[in-house]
PDB file as gemmi writes it, atoms N, CA and C in Angstrom:
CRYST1    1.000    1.000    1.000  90.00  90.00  90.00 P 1                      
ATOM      1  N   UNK A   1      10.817 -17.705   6.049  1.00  0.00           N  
ATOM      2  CA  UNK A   1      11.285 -16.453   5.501  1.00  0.00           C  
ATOM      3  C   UNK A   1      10.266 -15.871   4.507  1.00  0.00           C  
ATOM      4  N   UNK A   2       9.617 -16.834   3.772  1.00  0.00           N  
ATOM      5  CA  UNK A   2       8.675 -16.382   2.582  1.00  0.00           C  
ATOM      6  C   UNK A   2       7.395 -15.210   3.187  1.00  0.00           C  
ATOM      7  N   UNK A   3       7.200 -16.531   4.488  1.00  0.00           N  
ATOM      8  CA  UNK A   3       5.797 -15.522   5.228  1.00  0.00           C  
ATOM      9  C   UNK A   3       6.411 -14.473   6.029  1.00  0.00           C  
ATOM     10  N   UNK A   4       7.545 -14.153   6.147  1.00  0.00           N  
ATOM     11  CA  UNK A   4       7.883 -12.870   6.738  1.00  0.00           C  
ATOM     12  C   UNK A   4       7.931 -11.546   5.715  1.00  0.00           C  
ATOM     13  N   UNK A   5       8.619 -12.213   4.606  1.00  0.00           N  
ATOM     14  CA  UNK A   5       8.517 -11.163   3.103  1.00  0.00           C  
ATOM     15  C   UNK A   5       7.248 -10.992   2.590  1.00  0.00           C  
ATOM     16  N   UNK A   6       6.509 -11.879   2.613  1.00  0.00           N  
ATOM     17  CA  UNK A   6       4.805 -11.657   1.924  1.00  0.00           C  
ATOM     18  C   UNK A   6       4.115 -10.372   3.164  1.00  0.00           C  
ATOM     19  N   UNK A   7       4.398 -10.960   4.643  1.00  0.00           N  
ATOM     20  CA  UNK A   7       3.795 -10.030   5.434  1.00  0.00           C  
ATOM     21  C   UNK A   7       4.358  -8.453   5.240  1.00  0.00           C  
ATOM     22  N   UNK A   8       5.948  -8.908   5.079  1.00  0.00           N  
ATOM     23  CA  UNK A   8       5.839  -7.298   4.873  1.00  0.00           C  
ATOM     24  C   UNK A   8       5.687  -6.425   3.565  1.00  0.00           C  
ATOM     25  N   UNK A   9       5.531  -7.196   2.699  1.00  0.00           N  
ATOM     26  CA  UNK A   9       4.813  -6.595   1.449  1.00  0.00           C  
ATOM     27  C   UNK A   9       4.005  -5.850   1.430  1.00  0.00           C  
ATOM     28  N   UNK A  10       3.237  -7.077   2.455  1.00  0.00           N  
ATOM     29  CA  UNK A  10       1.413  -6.706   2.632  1.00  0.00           C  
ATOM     30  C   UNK A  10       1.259  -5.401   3.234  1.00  0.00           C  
ATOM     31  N   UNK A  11       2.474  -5.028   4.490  1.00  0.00           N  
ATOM     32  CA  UNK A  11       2.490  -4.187   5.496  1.00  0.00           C  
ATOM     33  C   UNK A  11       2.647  -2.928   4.679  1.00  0.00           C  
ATOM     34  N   UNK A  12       4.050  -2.745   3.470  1.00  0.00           N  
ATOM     35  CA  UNK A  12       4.236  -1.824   3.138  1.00  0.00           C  
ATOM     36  C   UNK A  12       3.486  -1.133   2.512  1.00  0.00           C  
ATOM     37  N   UNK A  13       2.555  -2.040   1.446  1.00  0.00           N  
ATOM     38  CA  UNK A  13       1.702  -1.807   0.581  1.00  0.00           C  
ATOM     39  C   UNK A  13       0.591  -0.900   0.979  1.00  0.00           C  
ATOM     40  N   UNK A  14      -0.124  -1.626   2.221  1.00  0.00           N  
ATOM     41  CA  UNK A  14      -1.710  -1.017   3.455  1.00  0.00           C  
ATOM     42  C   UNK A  14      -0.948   0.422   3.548  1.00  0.00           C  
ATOM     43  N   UNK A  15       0.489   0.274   4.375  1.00  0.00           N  
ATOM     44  CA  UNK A  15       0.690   2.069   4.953  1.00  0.00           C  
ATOM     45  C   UNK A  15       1.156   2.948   3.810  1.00  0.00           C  
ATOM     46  N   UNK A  16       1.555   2.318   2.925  1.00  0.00           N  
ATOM     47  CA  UNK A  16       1.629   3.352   1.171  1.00  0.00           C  
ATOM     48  C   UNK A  16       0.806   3.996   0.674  1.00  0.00           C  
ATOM     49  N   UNK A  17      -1.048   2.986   0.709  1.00  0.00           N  
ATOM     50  CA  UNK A  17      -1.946   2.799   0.387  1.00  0.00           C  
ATOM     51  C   UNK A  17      -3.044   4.094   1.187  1.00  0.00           C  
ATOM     52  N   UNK A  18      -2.602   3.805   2.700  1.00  0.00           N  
ATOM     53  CA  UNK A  18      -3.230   5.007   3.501  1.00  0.00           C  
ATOM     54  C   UNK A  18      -2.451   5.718   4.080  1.00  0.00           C  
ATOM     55  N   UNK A  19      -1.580   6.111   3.989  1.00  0.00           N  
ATOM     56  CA  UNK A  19      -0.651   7.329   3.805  1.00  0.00           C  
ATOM     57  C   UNK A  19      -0.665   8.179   2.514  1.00  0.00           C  
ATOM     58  N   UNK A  20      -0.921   7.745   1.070  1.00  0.00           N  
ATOM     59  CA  UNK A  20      -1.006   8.327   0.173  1.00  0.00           C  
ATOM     60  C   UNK A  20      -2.405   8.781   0.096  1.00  0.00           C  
ATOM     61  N   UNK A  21      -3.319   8.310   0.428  1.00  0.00           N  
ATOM     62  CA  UNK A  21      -4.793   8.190   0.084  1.00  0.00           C  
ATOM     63  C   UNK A  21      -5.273   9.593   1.643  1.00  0.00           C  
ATOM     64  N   UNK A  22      -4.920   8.973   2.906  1.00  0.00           N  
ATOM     65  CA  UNK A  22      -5.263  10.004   3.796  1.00  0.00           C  
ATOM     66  C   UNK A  22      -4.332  11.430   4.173  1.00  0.00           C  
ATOM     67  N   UNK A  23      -3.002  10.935   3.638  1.00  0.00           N  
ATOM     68  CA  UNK A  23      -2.654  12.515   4.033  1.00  0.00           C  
ATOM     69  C   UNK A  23      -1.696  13.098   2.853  1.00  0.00           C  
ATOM     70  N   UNK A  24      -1.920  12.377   1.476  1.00  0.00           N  
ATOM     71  CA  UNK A  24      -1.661  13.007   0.565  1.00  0.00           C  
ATOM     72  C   UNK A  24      -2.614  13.779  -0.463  1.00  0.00           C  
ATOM     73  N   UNK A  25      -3.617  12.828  -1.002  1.00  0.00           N  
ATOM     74  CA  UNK A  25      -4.572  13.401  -1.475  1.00  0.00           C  
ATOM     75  C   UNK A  25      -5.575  13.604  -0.731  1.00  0.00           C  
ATOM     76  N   UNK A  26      -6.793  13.137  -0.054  1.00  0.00           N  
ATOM     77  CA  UNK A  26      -7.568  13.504   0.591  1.00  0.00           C  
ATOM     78  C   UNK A  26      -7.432  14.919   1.808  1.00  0.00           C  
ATOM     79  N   UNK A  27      -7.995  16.035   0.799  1.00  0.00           N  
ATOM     80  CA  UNK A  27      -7.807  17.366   1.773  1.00  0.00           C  
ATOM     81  C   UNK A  27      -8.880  17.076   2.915  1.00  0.00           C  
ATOM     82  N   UNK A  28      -8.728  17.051   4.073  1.00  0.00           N  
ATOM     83  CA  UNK A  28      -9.813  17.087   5.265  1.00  0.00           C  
ATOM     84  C   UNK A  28     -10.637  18.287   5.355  1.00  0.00           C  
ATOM     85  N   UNK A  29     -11.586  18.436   5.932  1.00  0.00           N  
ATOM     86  CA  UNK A  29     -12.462  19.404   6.047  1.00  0.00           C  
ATOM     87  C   UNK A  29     -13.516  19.803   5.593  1.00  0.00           C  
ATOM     88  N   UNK A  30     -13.799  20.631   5.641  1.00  0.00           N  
ATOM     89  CA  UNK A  30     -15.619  21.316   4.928  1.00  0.00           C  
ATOM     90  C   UNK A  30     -14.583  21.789   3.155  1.00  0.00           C  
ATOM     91  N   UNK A  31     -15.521  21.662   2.244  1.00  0.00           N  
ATOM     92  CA  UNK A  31     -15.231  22.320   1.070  1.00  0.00           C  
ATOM     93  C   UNK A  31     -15.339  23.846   0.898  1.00  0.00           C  
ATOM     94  N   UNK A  32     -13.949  24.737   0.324  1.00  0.00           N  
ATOM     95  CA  UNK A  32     -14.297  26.586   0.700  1.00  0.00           C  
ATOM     96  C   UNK A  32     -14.275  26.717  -0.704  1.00  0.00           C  
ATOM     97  N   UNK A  33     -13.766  26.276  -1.707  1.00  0.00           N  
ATOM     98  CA  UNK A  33     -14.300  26.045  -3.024  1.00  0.00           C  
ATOM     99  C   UNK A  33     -13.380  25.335  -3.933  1.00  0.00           C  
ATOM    100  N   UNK A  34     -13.447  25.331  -5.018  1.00  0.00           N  
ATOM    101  CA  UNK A  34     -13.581  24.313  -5.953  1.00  0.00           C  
ATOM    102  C   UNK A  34     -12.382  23.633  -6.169  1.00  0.00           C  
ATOM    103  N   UNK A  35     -11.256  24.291  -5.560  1.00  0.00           N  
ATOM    104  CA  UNK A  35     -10.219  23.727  -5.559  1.00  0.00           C  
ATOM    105  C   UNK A  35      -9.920  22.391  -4.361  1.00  0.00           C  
ATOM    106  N   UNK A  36     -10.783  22.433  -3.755  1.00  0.00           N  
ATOM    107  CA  UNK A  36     -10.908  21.349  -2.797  1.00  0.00           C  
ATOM    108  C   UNK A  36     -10.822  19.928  -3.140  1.00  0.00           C  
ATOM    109  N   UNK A  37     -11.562  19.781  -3.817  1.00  0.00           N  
ATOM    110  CA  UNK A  37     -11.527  18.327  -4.526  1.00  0.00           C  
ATOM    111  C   UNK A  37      -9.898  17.717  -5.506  1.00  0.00           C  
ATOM    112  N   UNK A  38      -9.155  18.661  -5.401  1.00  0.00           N  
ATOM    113  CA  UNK A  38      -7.587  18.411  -5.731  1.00  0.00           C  
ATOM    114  C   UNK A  38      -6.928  17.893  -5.005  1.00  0.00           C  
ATOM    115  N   UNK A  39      -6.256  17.039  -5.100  1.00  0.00           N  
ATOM    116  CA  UNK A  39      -5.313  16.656  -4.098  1.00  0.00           C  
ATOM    117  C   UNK A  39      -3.669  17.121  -3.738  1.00  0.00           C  
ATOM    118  N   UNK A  40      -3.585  16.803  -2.828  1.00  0.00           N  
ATOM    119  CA  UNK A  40      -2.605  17.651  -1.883  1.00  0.00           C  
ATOM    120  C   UNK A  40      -0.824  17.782  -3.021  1.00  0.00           C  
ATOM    121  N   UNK A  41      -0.823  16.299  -3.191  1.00  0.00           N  
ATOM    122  CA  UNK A  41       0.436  15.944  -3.795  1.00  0.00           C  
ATOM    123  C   UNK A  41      -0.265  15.301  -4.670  1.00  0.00           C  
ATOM    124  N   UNK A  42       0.727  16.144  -5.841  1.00  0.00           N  
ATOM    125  CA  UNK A  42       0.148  15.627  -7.546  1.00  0.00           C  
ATOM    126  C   UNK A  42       0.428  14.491  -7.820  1.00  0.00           C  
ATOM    127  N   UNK A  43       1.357  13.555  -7.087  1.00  0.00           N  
ATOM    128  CA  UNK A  43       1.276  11.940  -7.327  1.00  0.00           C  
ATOM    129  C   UNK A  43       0.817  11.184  -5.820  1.00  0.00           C  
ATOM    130  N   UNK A  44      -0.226  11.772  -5.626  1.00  0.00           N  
ATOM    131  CA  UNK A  44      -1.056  11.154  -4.397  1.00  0.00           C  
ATOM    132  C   UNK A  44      -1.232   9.873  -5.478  1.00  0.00           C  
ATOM    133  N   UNK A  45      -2.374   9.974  -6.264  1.00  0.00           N  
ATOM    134  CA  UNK A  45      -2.754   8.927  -6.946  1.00  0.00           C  
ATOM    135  C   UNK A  45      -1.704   7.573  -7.319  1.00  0.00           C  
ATOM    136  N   UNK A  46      -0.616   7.773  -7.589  1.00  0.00           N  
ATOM    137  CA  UNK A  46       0.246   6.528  -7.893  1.00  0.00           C  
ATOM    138  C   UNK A  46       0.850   6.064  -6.853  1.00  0.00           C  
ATOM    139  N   UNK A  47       1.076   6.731  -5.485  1.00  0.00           N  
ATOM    140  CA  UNK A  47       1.290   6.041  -4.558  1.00  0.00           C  
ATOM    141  C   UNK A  47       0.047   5.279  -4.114  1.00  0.00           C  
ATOM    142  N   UNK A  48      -1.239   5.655  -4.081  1.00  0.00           N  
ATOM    143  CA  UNK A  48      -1.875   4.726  -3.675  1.00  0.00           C  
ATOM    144  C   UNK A  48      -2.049   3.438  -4.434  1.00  0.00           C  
ATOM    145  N   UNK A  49      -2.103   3.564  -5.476  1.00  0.00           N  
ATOM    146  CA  UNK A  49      -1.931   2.819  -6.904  1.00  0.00           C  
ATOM    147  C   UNK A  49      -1.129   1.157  -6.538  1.00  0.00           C  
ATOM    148  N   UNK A  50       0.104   2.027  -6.390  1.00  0.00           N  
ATOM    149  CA  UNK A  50       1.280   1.658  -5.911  1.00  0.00           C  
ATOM    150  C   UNK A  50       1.047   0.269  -4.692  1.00  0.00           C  
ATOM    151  N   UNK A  51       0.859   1.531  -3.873  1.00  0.00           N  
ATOM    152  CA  UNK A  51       0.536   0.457  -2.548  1.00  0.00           C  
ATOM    153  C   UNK A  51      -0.744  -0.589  -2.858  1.00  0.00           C  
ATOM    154  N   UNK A  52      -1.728  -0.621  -3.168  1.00  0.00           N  
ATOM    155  CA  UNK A  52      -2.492  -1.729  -3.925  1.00  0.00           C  
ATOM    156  C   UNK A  52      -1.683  -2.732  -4.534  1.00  0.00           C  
ATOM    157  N   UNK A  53      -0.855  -2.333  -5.328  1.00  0.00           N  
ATOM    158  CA  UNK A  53      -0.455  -3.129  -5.935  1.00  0.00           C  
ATOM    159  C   UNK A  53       0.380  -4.065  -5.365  1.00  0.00           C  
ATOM    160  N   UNK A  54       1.079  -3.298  -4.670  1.00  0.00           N  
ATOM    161  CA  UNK A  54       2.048  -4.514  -3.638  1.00  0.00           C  
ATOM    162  C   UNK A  54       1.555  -5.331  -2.937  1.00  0.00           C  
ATOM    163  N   UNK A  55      -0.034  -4.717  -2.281  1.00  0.00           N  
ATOM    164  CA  UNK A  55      -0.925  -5.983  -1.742  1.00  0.00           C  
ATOM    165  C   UNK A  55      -1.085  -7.118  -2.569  1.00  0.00           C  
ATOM    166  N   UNK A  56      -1.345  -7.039  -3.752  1.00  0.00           N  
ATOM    167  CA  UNK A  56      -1.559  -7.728  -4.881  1.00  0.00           C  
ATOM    168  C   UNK A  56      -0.344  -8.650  -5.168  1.00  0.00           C  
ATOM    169  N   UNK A  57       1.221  -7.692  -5.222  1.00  0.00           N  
ATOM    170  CA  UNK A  57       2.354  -8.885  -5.363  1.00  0.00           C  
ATOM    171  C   UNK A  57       2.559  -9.433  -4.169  1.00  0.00           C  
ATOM    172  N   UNK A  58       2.401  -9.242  -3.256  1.00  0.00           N  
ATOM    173  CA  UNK A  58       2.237  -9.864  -2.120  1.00  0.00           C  
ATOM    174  C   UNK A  58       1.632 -11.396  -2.055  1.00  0.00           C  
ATOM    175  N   UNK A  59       0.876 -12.198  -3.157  1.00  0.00           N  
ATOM    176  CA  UNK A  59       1.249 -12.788  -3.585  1.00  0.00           C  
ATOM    177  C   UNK A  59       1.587 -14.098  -4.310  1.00  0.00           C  
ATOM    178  N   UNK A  60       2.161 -13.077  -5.144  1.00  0.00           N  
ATOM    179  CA  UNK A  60       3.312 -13.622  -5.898  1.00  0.00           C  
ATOM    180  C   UNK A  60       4.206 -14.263  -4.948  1.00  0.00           C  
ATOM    181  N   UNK A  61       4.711 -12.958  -4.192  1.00  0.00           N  
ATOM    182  CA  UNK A  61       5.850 -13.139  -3.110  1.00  0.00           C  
ATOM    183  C   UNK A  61       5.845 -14.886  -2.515  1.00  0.00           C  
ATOM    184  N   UNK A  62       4.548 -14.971  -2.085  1.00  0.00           N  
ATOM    185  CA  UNK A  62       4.519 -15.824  -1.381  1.00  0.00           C  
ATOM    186  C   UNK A  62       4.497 -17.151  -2.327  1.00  0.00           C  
ATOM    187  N   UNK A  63       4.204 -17.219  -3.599  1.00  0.00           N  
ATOM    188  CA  UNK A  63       4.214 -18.443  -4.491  1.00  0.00           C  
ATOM    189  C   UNK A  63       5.405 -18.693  -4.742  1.00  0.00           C  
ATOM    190  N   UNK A  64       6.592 -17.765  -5.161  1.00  0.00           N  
ATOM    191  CA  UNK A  64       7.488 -17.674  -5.793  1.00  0.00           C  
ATOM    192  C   UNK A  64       8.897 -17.972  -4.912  1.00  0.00           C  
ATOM    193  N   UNK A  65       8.791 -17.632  -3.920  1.00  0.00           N  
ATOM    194  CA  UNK A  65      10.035 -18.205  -2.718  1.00  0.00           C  
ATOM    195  C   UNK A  65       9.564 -19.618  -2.243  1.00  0.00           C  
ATOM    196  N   UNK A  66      10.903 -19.942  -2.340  1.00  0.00           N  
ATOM    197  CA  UNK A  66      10.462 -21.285  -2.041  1.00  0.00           C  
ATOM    198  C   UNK A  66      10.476 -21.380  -0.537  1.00  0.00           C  
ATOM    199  N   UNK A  67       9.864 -22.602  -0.017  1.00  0.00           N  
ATOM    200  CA  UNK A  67       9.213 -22.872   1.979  1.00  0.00           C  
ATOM    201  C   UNK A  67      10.481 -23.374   2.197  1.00  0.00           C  
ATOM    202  N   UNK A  68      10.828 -23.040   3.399  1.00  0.00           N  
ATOM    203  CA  UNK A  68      12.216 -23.309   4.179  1.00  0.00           C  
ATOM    204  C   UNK A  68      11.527 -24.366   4.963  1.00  0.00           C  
ATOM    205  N   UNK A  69      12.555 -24.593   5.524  1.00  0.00           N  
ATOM    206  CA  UNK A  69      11.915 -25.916   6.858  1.00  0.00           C  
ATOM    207  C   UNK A  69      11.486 -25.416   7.957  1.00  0.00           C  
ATOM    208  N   UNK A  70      11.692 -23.935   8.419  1.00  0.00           N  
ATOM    209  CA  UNK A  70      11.099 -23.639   9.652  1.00  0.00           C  
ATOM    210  C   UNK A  70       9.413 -23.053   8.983  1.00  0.00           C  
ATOM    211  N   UNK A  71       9.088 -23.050   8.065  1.00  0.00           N  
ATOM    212  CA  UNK A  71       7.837 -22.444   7.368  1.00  0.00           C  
ATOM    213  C   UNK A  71       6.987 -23.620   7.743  1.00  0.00           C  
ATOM    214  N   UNK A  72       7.441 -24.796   7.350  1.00  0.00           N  
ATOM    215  CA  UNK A  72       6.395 -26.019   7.417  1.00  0.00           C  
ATOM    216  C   UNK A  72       6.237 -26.364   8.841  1.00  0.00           C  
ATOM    217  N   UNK A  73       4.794 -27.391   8.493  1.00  0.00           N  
ATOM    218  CA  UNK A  73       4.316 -27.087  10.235  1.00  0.00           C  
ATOM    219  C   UNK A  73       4.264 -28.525  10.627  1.00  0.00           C  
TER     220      UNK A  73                                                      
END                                                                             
Protein backbone atom coordinates (compact mmCIF):
# COMPACT_ATOMS: atom_id res chain seq x y z
CA UNK A 1 0.00 0.00 0.00
CA UNK A 2 2.93 2.41 0.98
CA UNK A 3 4.44 2.00 -2.71
CA UNK A 4 1.13 2.64 -4.21
CA UNK A 5 0.70 6.06 -2.06
CA UNK A 6 4.42 7.18 -2.59
CA UNK A 7 3.77 6.43 -6.46
CA UNK A 8 0.94 8.42 -6.48
CA UNK A 9 2.34 11.30 -4.73
CA UNK A 10 5.07 11.17 -7.08
CA UNK A 11 2.37 11.07 -9.98
CA UNK A 12 0.39 13.97 -8.60
CA UNK A 13 3.19 16.09 -7.83
CA UNK A 14 5.15 15.60 -11.89
CA UNK A 15 1.37 16.51 -13.46
CA UNK A 16 0.89 19.64 -10.85
CA UNK A 17 4.43 20.44 -11.59
CA UNK A 18 3.86 20.44 -15.58
CA UNK A 19 0.54 21.47 -15.80
CA UNK A 20 1.28 24.56 -13.74
CA UNK A 21 4.66 25.29 -15.30
CA UNK A 22 3.41 24.44 -19.17
CA UNK A 23 0.00 25.66 -19.42
CA UNK A 24 -0.26 27.98 -16.63
CA UNK A 25 2.59 30.15 -16.61
CA UNK A 26 4.66 29.56 -19.54
CA UNK A 27 2.93 31.79 -22.43
CA UNK A 28 3.97 29.81 -25.79
CA UNK A 29 5.09 31.62 -28.70
CA UNK A 30 7.28 34.41 -30.22
CA UNK A 31 7.42 37.49 -27.67
CA UNK A 32 4.86 40.75 -29.08
CA UNK A 33 5.97 42.66 -26.03
CA UNK A 34 6.78 43.03 -22.67
CA UNK A 35 4.02 41.65 -21.17
CA UNK A 36 4.99 38.28 -22.37
CA UNK A 37 7.24 37.20 -19.86
CA UNK A 38 4.06 37.20 -17.25
CA UNK A 39 2.45 34.39 -16.58
CA UNK A 40 -0.86 33.21 -17.52
CA UNK A 41 -2.32 32.48 -13.89
CA UNK A 42 -1.05 34.64 -11.06
CA UNK A 43 -0.50 31.48 -8.91
CA UNK A 44 1.18 29.55 -11.75
CA UNK A 45 4.22 29.80 -9.50
CA UNK A 46 2.87 27.96 -6.27
CA UNK A 47 1.38 25.30 -8.05
CA UNK A 48 4.50 24.41 -9.48
CA UNK A 49 6.13 24.99 -6.15
CA UNK A 50 3.60 22.84 -4.89
CA UNK A 51 3.97 19.99 -7.14
CA UNK A 52 7.87 19.82 -6.38
CA UNK A 53 7.18 19.59 -3.28
CA UNK A 54 5.05 16.60 -3.19
CA UNK A 55 7.83 14.92 -5.21
CA UNK A 56 9.87 15.69 -2.29
CA UNK A 57 7.08 14.31 0.39
CA UNK A 58 6.84 11.58 -1.60
CA UNK A 59 9.30 10.48 0.49
CA UNK A 60 8.41 10.87 3.55
CA UNK A 61 5.34 8.98 2.37
CA UNK A 62 7.25 6.15 1.80
CA UNK A 63 9.37 6.17 5.28
CA UNK A 64 6.50 6.88 7.34
CA UNK A 65 3.78 4.05 6.44
CA UNK A 66 4.58 1.21 7.65
CA UNK A 67 5.40 -2.23 4.87
CA UNK A 68 2.46 -4.55 4.79
CA UNK A 69 3.21 -8.12 3.94
CA UNK A 70 2.28 -7.97 0.37
CA UNK A 71 5.15 -4.98 0.02
CA UNK A 72 7.93 -7.41 1.11
CA UNK A 73 9.54 -9.55 -1.40
Amino acid sequence: MRGFLTGLTILVGVLLAVVSYFFMAAPLGLATDESFSNPRVPFAATGFVIGVALVFISAVVYEVLPESDSDSI
